[in-house]
Amino acid sequence: MTGRLTLAAGKICRDPDFQFREFDHPALVRNLAGALKRGTQLDPVLIWRERDDAGKPTGRHVLLDGAHRMKAYRSLGRSGAIPVEVFEGTRDDALEAAVAANAKAVVGLTSTERTNAAWRLVRIGTGLTKPRIMKAAGVSSGTVAEMRRRANMMREAGKDASGRWRTDRRDPDPERKAFDPDKAEAARQEEVVKMAEGFRKAAGWCPHVDQWSL
């Protein structure tokens, strides 16, 4: 970290690799915007002064944490200087910092988001150790170990990851047949007929007996 500074909001960019939330929280954005209108200064957003593989600055300032605050600024048309906290380090370091910061936010990552974040760290955070991934995403040692095994298997098989651990953790079941809506509807109708017959028998009504002969 280099401490708290200010930077024009318009110069801060977002990179998909550093976005770990699946859901937005509009109410939080409205509350933050309301605070800004009242003159309250928001906490600094966390940004990374991006470096290339050789360690040289690229000129980009990537948002690591503070997406809701950024949306609040933009909702009010503010693109000028805002408080920021600058992170210095490698891309792996920045990934780790982004996950950790989002997990500890006021509206923290959900369990699914934390697991997907850990899965991303395993796949693209080549320099991150198991303890660092566990601490940043809040997942267990066994989960990280399973993710590493799965990542290796997918790489060897030449398979692309969807990014969602629940999907990527196992291969599709080869025995599972494609969904056929016509067959599904026919099965449903057959089940309805069986249920209706069961109700008739339970009520003691026999459709094959002439009621006038009783």
PDB file of C-alpha atoms in Angstrom:
ATOM      1  CA  MET A   1       0.000   0.000   0.000  1.00  0.00           C
ATOM      2  CA  THR A   2       1.111   3.572  -0.635  1.00  0.00           C
ATOM      3  CA  GLY A   3      -1.462   5.201   1.609  1.00  0.00           C
ATOM      4  CA  ARG A   4      -4.509   7.343   0.918  1.00  0.00           C
ATOM      5  CA  LEU A   5      -4.510   9.661  -2.077  1.00  0.00           C
ATOM      6  CA  THR A   6      -7.041  11.137  -4.464  1.00  0.00           C
ATOM      7  CA  LEU A   7      -7.601  10.223  -8.098  1.00  0.00           C
ATOM      8  CA  ALA A   8     -10.121  11.210 -10.732  1.00  0.00           C
ATOM      9  CA  ALA A   9     -12.960   8.669 -10.702  1.00  0.00           C
ATOM     10  CA  GLY A  10     -12.908   8.638 -14.487  1.00  0.00           C
ATOM     11  CA  LYS A  11      -9.375   7.225 -14.474  1.00  0.00           C
ATOM     12  CA  ILE A  12     -10.325   4.149 -12.461  1.00  0.00           C
ATOM     13  CA  CYS A  13     -11.128   1.114 -14.579  1.00  0.00           C
ATOM     14  CA  ARG A  14     -12.664  -2.282 -13.851  1.00  0.00           C
ATOM     15  CA  ASP A  15     -11.117  -5.581 -14.884  1.00  0.00           C
ATOM     16  CA  PRO A  16     -13.304  -8.739 -14.997  1.00  0.00           C
ATOM     17  CA  ASP A  17     -10.552 -10.732 -13.249  1.00  0.00           C
ATOM     18  CA  PHE A  18     -11.038  -8.540 -10.167  1.00  0.00           C
ATOM     19  CA  GLN A  19     -14.840  -8.647 -10.040  1.00  0.00           C
ATOM     20  CA  PHE A  20     -16.110 -11.270  -7.620  1.00  0.00           C
ATOM     21  CA  ARG A  21     -19.710 -10.281  -6.959  1.00  0.00           C
ATOM     22  CA  GLU A  22     -22.622 -11.903  -8.752  1.00  0.00           C
ATOM     23  CA  PHE A  23     -25.270  -9.575  -7.346  1.00  0.00           C
ATOM     24  CA  ASP A  24     -25.517  -5.817  -7.022  1.00  0.00           C
ATOM     25  CA  HIS A  25     -27.064  -4.062  -4.038  1.00  0.00           C
ATOM     26  CA  PRO A  26     -28.993  -1.031  -5.400  1.00  0.00           C
ATOM     27  CA  ALA A  27     -30.191  -0.013  -1.934  1.00  0.00           C
ATOM     28  CA  LEU A  28     -26.593   0.301  -0.753  1.00  0.00           C
ATOM     29  CA  VAL A  29     -25.722   2.454  -3.766  1.00  0.00           C
ATOM     30  CA  ARG A  30     -28.689   4.737  -3.004  1.00  0.00           C
ATOM     31  CA  ASN A  31     -27.640   5.039   0.635  1.00  0.00           C
ATOM     32  CA  LEU A  32     -24.073   5.896  -0.369  1.00  0.00           C
ATOM     33  CA  ALA A  33     -25.284   8.460  -2.878  1.00  0.00           C
ATOM     34  CA  GLY A  34     -27.488   9.986  -0.185  1.00  0.00           C
ATOM     35  CA  ALA A  35     -24.499  10.258   2.136  1.00  0.00           C
ATOM     36  CA  LEU A  36     -22.522  12.032  -0.584  1.00  0.00           C
ATOM     37  CA  LYS A  37     -25.362  14.507  -1.083  1.00  0.00           C
ATOM     38  CA  ARG A  38     -25.249  15.278   2.635  1.00  0.00           C
ATOM     39  CA  GLY A  39     -21.563  16.062   2.346  1.00  0.00           C
ATOM     40  CA  THR A  40     -20.267  12.860   3.914  1.00  0.00           C
ATOM     41  CA  GLN A  41     -16.948  11.610   2.573  1.00  0.00           C
ATOM     42  CA  LEU A  42     -16.936   7.920   1.714  1.00  0.00           C
ATOM     43  CA  ASP A  43     -14.118   5.558   2.597  1.00  0.00           C
ATOM     44  CA  PRO A  44     -11.386   5.335  -0.047  1.00  0.00           C
ATOM     45  CA  VAL A  45     -11.831   2.759  -2.787  1.00  0.00           C
ATOM     46  CA  LEU A  46      -8.991   0.302  -3.205  1.00  0.00           C
ATOM     47  CA  ILE A  47      -7.174   0.423  -6.534  1.00  0.00           C
ATOM     48  CA  TRP A  48      -4.170  -1.349  -7.985  1.00  0.00           C
ATOM     49  CA  ARG A  49      -1.517   0.515  -9.909  1.00  0.00           C
ATOM     50  CA  GLU A  50      -1.242  -2.164 -12.556  1.00  0.00           C
ATOM     51  CA  ARG A  51       2.115  -3.653 -13.486  1.00  0.00           C
ATOM     52  CA  ASP A  52       2.998  -5.874 -16.413  1.00  0.00           C
ATOM     53  CA  ASP A  53       4.849  -9.177 -16.069  1.00  0.00           C
ATOM     54  CA  ALA A  54       8.153  -7.295 -16.073  1.00  0.00           C
ATOM     55  CA  GLY A  55       7.034  -5.172 -13.129  1.00  0.00           C
ATOM     56  CA  LYS A  56       6.606  -1.942 -15.094  1.00  0.00           C
ATOM     57  CA  PRO A  57       3.513   0.256 -14.543  1.00  0.00           C
ATOM     58  CA  THR A  58       0.986   0.030 -17.391  1.00  0.00           C
ATOM     59  CA  GLY A  59      -0.713   3.307 -16.544  1.00  0.00           C
ATOM     60  CA  ARG A  60      -3.992   1.658 -15.575  1.00  0.00           C
ATOM     61  CA  HIS A  61      -5.615   2.035 -12.161  1.00  0.00           C
ATOM     62  CA  VAL A  62      -7.721  -1.073 -11.561  1.00  0.00           C
ATOM     63  CA  LEU A  63     -10.529  -1.132  -9.015  1.00  0.00           C
ATOM     64  CA  LEU A  64     -10.031  -3.864  -6.405  1.00  0.00           C
ATOM     65  CA  ASP A  65     -12.736  -2.924  -3.893  1.00  0.00           C
ATOM     66  CA  GLY A  66     -15.409  -0.243  -3.831  1.00  0.00           C
ATOM     67  CA  ALA A  67     -17.742  -0.991  -6.749  1.00  0.00           C
ATOM     68  CA  HIS A  68     -20.812   0.279  -4.877  1.00  0.00           C
ATOM     69  CA  ARG A  69     -19.028   3.479  -3.922  1.00  0.00           C
ATOM     70  CA  MET A  70     -17.996   4.003  -7.549  1.00  0.00           C
ATOM     71  CA  LYS A  71     -21.607   3.522  -8.667  1.00  0.00           C
ATOM     72  CA  ALA A  72     -22.723   6.065  -6.084  1.00  0.00           C
ATOM     73  CA  TYR A  73     -20.244   8.621  -7.440  1.00  0.00           C
ATOM     74  CA  ARG A  74     -21.323   7.955 -11.006  1.00  0.00           C
ATOM     75  CA  SER A  75     -25.025   8.127 -10.146  1.00  0.00           C
ATOM     76  CA  LEU A  76     -24.403  11.719  -9.100  1.00  0.00           C
ATOM     77  CA  GLY A  77     -22.306  12.468 -12.177  1.00  0.00           C
ATOM     78  CA  ARG A  78     -19.090  12.841 -10.177  1.00  0.00           C
ATOM     79  CA  SER A  79     -15.980  11.991 -12.180  1.00  0.00           C
ATOM     80  CA  GLY A  80     -13.534  14.242 -10.345  1.00  0.00           C
ATOM     81  CA  ALA A  81     -11.049  13.428  -7.584  1.00  0.00           C
ATOM     82  CA  ILE A  82     -12.177  10.853  -5.029  1.00  0.00           C
ATOM     83  CA  PRO A  83     -10.295   9.301  -2.093  1.00  0.00           C
ATOM     84  CA  VAL A  84      -8.409   6.151  -3.041  1.00  0.00           C
ATOM     85  CA  GLU A  85      -6.057   3.707  -1.408  1.00  0.00           C
ATOM     86  CA  VAL A  86      -3.375   2.536  -3.808  1.00  0.00           C
ATOM     87  CA  PHE A  87      -2.163  -1.047  -3.764  1.00  0.00           C
ATOM     88  CA  GLU A  88       1.316  -1.815  -5.068  1.00  0.00           C
ATOM     89  CA  GLY A  89       2.289  -5.341  -5.968  1.00  0.00           C
ATOM     90  CA  THR A  90       2.111  -8.101  -8.540  1.00  0.00           C
ATOM     91  CA  ARG A  91      -1.080  -9.207 -10.251  1.00  0.00           C
ATOM     92  CA  ASP A  92      -1.316 -12.210  -7.925  1.00  0.00           C
ATOM     93  CA  ASP A  93      -0.920  -9.933  -4.916  1.00  0.00           C
ATOM     94  CA  ALA A  94      -3.660  -7.667  -6.273  1.00  0.00           C
ATOM     95  CA  LEU A  95      -6.029 -10.612  -6.838  1.00  0.00           C
ATOM     96  CA  GLU A  96      -5.501 -11.745  -3.265  1.00  0.00           C
ATOM     97  CA  ALA A  97      -6.057  -8.229  -1.921  1.00  0.00           C
ATOM     98  CA  ALA A  98      -9.246  -7.811  -3.956  1.00  0.00           C
ATOM     99  CA  VAL A  99     -10.815 -11.032  -2.674  1.00  0.00           C
ATOM    100  CA  ALA A 100      -9.845 -10.293   0.923  1.00  0.00           C
ATOM    101  CA  ALA A 101     -11.212  -6.741   0.778  1.00  0.00           C
ATOM    102  CA  ASN A 102     -14.532  -7.802  -0.760  1.00  0.00           C
ATOM    103  CA  ALA A 103     -14.960 -10.657   1.708  1.00  0.00           C
ATOM    104  CA  LYS A 104     -14.601  -8.215   4.616  1.00  0.00           C
ATOM    105  CA  ALA A 105     -16.821  -5.491   3.144  1.00  0.00           C
ATOM    106  CA  VAL A 106     -19.994  -4.242   4.846  1.00  0.00           C
ATOM    107  CA  VAL A 107     -21.925  -6.363   2.370  1.00  0.00           C
ATOM    108  CA  GLY A 108     -19.494  -9.262   2.168  1.00  0.00           C
ATOM    109  CA  LEU A 109     -19.304 -11.882  -0.524  1.00  0.00           C
ATOM    110  CA  THR A 110     -21.857 -14.669  -0.344  1.00  0.00           C
ATOM    111  CA  SER A 111     -20.695 -18.239   0.214  1.00  0.00           C
ATOM    112  CA  THR A 112     -21.033 -18.935  -3.508  1.00  0.00           C
ATOM    113  CA  GLU A 113     -19.140 -15.770  -4.419  1.00  0.00           C
ATOM    114  CA  ARG A 114     -16.317 -16.628  -2.007  1.00  0.00           C
ATOM    115  CA  THR A 115     -16.040 -20.140  -3.429  1.00  0.00           C
ATOM    116  CA  ASN A 116     -16.014 -18.830  -6.996  1.00  0.00           C
ATOM    117  CA  ALA A 117     -13.392 -16.264  -5.980  1.00  0.00           C
ATOM    118  CA  ALA A 118     -11.191 -19.003  -4.534  1.00  0.00           C
ATOM    119  CA  TRP A 119     -11.637 -21.014  -7.734  1.00  0.00           C
ATOM    120  CA  ARG A 120     -10.455 -17.993  -9.753  1.00  0.00           C
ATOM    121  CA  LEU A 121      -7.432 -17.508  -7.505  1.00  0.00           C
ATOM    122  CA  VAL A 122      -6.503 -21.169  -7.979  1.00  0.00           C
ATOM    123  CA  ARG A 123      -6.828 -20.930 -11.767  1.00  0.00           C
ATOM    124  CA  ILE A 124      -5.118 -17.599 -12.472  1.00  0.00           C
ATOM    125  CA  GLY A 125      -3.242 -16.769  -9.274  1.00  0.00           C
ATOM    126  CA  THR A 126      -0.209 -18.870 -10.151  1.00  0.00           C
ATOM    127  CA  GLY A 127       1.957 -17.450  -7.370  1.00  0.00           C
ATOM    128  CA  LEU A 128      -0.555 -17.801  -4.536  1.00  0.00           C
ATOM    129  CA  THR A 129      -0.019 -20.462  -1.886  1.00  0.00           C
ATOM    130  CA  LYS A 130      -2.831 -22.510  -0.376  1.00  0.00           C
ATOM    131  CA  PRO A 131      -2.804 -20.573   2.951  1.00  0.00           C
ATOM    132  CA  ARG A 132      -3.050 -17.249   1.112  1.00  0.00           C
ATOM    133  CA  ILE A 133      -6.033 -18.424  -0.937  1.00  0.00           C
ATOM    134  CA  MET A 134      -7.718 -19.852   2.165  1.00  0.00           C
ATOM    135  CA  LYS A 135      -7.287 -16.617   4.098  1.00  0.00           C
ATOM    136  CA  ALA A 136      -8.347 -14.303   1.276  1.00  0.00           C
ATOM    137  CA  ALA A 137     -11.498 -16.180   0.248  1.00  0.00           C
ATOM    138  CA  GLY A 138     -12.374 -17.784   3.577  1.00  0.00           C
ATOM    139  CA  VAL A 139     -12.449 -21.370   2.289  1.00  0.00           C
ATOM    140  CA  SER A 140     -11.010 -24.576   3.729  1.00  0.00           C
ATOM    141  CA  SER A 141      -7.743 -26.316   2.946  1.00  0.00           C
ATOM    142  CA  GLY A 142      -9.652 -29.268   1.516  1.00  0.00           C
ATOM    143  CA  THR A 143     -11.579 -27.009  -0.848  1.00  0.00           C
ATOM    144  CA  VAL A 144      -8.412 -25.431  -2.221  1.00  0.00           C
ATOM    145  CA  ALA A 145      -6.787 -28.842  -2.626  1.00  0.00           C
ATOM    146  CA  GLU A 146      -9.826 -30.120  -4.531  1.00  0.00           C
ATOM    147  CA  MET A 147      -9.812 -27.014  -6.720  1.00  0.00           C
ATOM    148  CA  ARG A 148      -6.150 -27.480  -7.568  1.00  0.00           C
ATOM    149  CA  ARG A 149      -6.715 -31.101  -8.556  1.00  0.00           C
ATOM    150  CA  ARG A 150      -9.681 -30.103 -10.680  1.00  0.00           C
ATOM    151  CA  ALA A 151      -7.780 -27.244 -12.343  1.00  0.00           C
ATOM    152  CA  ASN A 152      -4.954 -29.614 -13.287  1.00  0.00           C
ATOM    153  CA  MET A 153      -7.412 -32.153 -14.699  1.00  0.00           C
ATOM    154  CA  MET A 154      -9.157 -29.501 -16.793  1.00  0.00           C
ATOM    155  CA  ARG A 155      -5.875 -28.140 -18.128  1.00  0.00           C
ATOM    156  CA  GLU A 156      -4.693 -31.633 -19.084  1.00  0.00           C
ATOM    157  CA  ALA A 157      -8.016 -32.315 -20.816  1.00  0.00           C
ATOM    158  CA  GLY A 158      -7.961 -28.936 -22.574  1.00  0.00           C
ATOM    159  CA  LYS A 159     -11.269 -27.877 -21.001  1.00  0.00           C
ATOM    160  CA  ASP A 160     -12.266 -24.282 -20.354  1.00  0.00           C
ATOM    161  CA  ALA A 161     -13.670 -23.287 -16.983  1.00  0.00           C
ATOM    162  CA  SER A 162     -17.023 -21.566 -16.657  1.00  0.00           C
ATOM    163  CA  GLY A 163     -15.760 -19.739 -13.579  1.00  0.00           C
ATOM    164  CA  ARG A 164     -18.446 -21.201 -11.332  1.00  0.00           C
ATOM    165  CA  TRP A 165     -17.059 -23.819  -8.971  1.00  0.00           C
ATOM    166  CA  ARG A 166     -20.373 -25.635  -8.606  1.00  0.00           C
ATOM    167  CA  THR A 167     -20.370 -26.212 -12.372  1.00  0.00           C
ATOM    168  CA  ASP A 168     -16.667 -26.784 -12.924  1.00  0.00           C
ATOM    169  CA  ARG A 169     -16.033 -29.147 -10.021  1.00  0.00           C
ATOM    170  CA  ARG A 170     -17.387 -32.145 -11.935  1.00  0.00           C
ATOM    171  CA  ASP A 171     -17.936 -33.288 -15.487  1.00  0.00           C
ATOM    172  CA  PRO A 172     -21.497 -33.425 -16.829  1.00  0.00           C
ATOM    173  CA  ASP A 173     -23.119 -36.802 -16.202  1.00  0.00           C
ATOM    174  CA  PRO A 174     -22.781 -38.749 -19.476  1.00  0.00           C
ATOM    175  CA  GLU A 175     -25.859 -40.801 -18.544  1.00  0.00           C
ATOM    176  CA  ARG A 176     -28.015 -37.721 -18.219  1.00  0.00           C
ATOM    177  CA  LYS A 177     -30.298 -37.312 -21.228  1.00  0.00           C
ATOM    178  CA  ALA A 178     -31.156 -34.003 -22.833  1.00  0.00           C
ATOM    179  CA  PHE A 179     -34.432 -32.496 -21.663  1.00  0.00           C
ATOM    180  CA  ASP A 180     -37.319 -33.308 -24.035  1.00  0.00           C
ATOM    181  CA  PRO A 181     -40.339 -31.036 -23.321  1.00  0.00           C
ATOM    182  CA  ASP A 182     -42.779 -33.293 -25.242  1.00  0.00           C
ATOM    183  CA  LYS A 183     -41.762 -36.392 -23.299  1.00  0.00           C
ATOM    184  CA  ALA A 184     -41.879 -34.419 -20.068  1.00  0.00           C
ATOM    185  CA  GLU A 185     -45.432 -33.244 -20.766  1.00  0.00           C
ATOM    186  CA  ALA A 186     -46.546 -36.770 -21.700  1.00  0.00           C
ATOM    187  CA  ALA A 187     -45.107 -38.120 -18.463  1.00  0.00           C
ATOM    188  CA  ARG A 188     -46.853 -35.360 -16.525  1.00  0.00           C
ATOM    189  CA  GLN A 189     -50.220 -36.151 -18.120  1.00  0.00           C
ATOM    190  CA  GLU A 190     -49.759 -39.851 -17.356  1.00  0.00           C
ATOM    191  CA  GLU A 191     -49.036 -39.007 -13.735  1.00  0.00           C
ATOM    192  CA  VAL A 192     -52.169 -36.819 -13.571  1.00  0.00           C
ATOM    193  CA  VAL A 193     -54.319 -39.701 -14.857  1.00  0.00           C
ATOM    194  CA  LYS A 194     -52.845 -42.060 -12.268  1.00  0.00           C
ATOM    195  CA  MET A 195     -53.498 -39.566  -9.473  1.00  0.00           C
ATOM    196  CA  ALA A 196     -57.113 -39.016 -10.621  1.00  0.00           C
ATOM    197  CA  GLU A 197     -57.745 -42.769 -10.691  1.00  0.00           C
ATOM    198  CA  GLY A 198     -56.339 -43.036  -7.196  1.00  0.00           C
ATOM    199  CA  PHE A 199     -58.682 -40.316  -5.937  1.00  0.00           C
ATOM    200  CA  ARG A 200     -61.699 -42.050  -7.487  1.00  0.00           C
ATOM    201  CA  LYS A 201     -60.829 -45.345  -5.834  1.00  0.00           C
ATOM    202  CA  ALA A 202     -60.231 -43.642  -2.487  1.00  0.00           C
ATOM    203  CA  ALA A 203     -63.701 -42.043  -2.695  1.00  0.00           C
ATOM    204  CA  GLY A 204     -65.294 -45.443  -3.343  1.00  0.00           C
ATOM    205  CA  TRP A 205     -66.646 -44.504  -6.786  1.00  0.00           C
ATOM    206  CA  CYS A 206     -66.540 -47.201  -9.430  1.00  0.00           C
ATOM    207  CA  PRO A 207     -67.041 -45.836 -12.955  1.00  0.00           C
ATOM    208  CA  HIS A 208     -67.880 -49.279 -14.384  1.00  0.00           C
ATOM    209  CA  VAL A 209     -71.075 -49.838 -12.318  1.00  0.00           C
ATOM    210  CA  ASP A 210     -74.440 -48.567 -13.557  1.00  0.00           C
ATOM    211  CA  GLN A 211     -75.792 -46.402 -10.710  1.00  0.00           C
ATOM    212  CA  TRP A 212     -79.420 -47.196 -11.683  1.00  0.00           C
ATOM    213  CA  SER A 213     -78.891 -50.905 -11.078  1.00  0.00           C
ATOM    214  CA  LEU A 214     -78.041 -50.393  -7.402  1.00  0.00           C
TER     215      LEU A 214
END
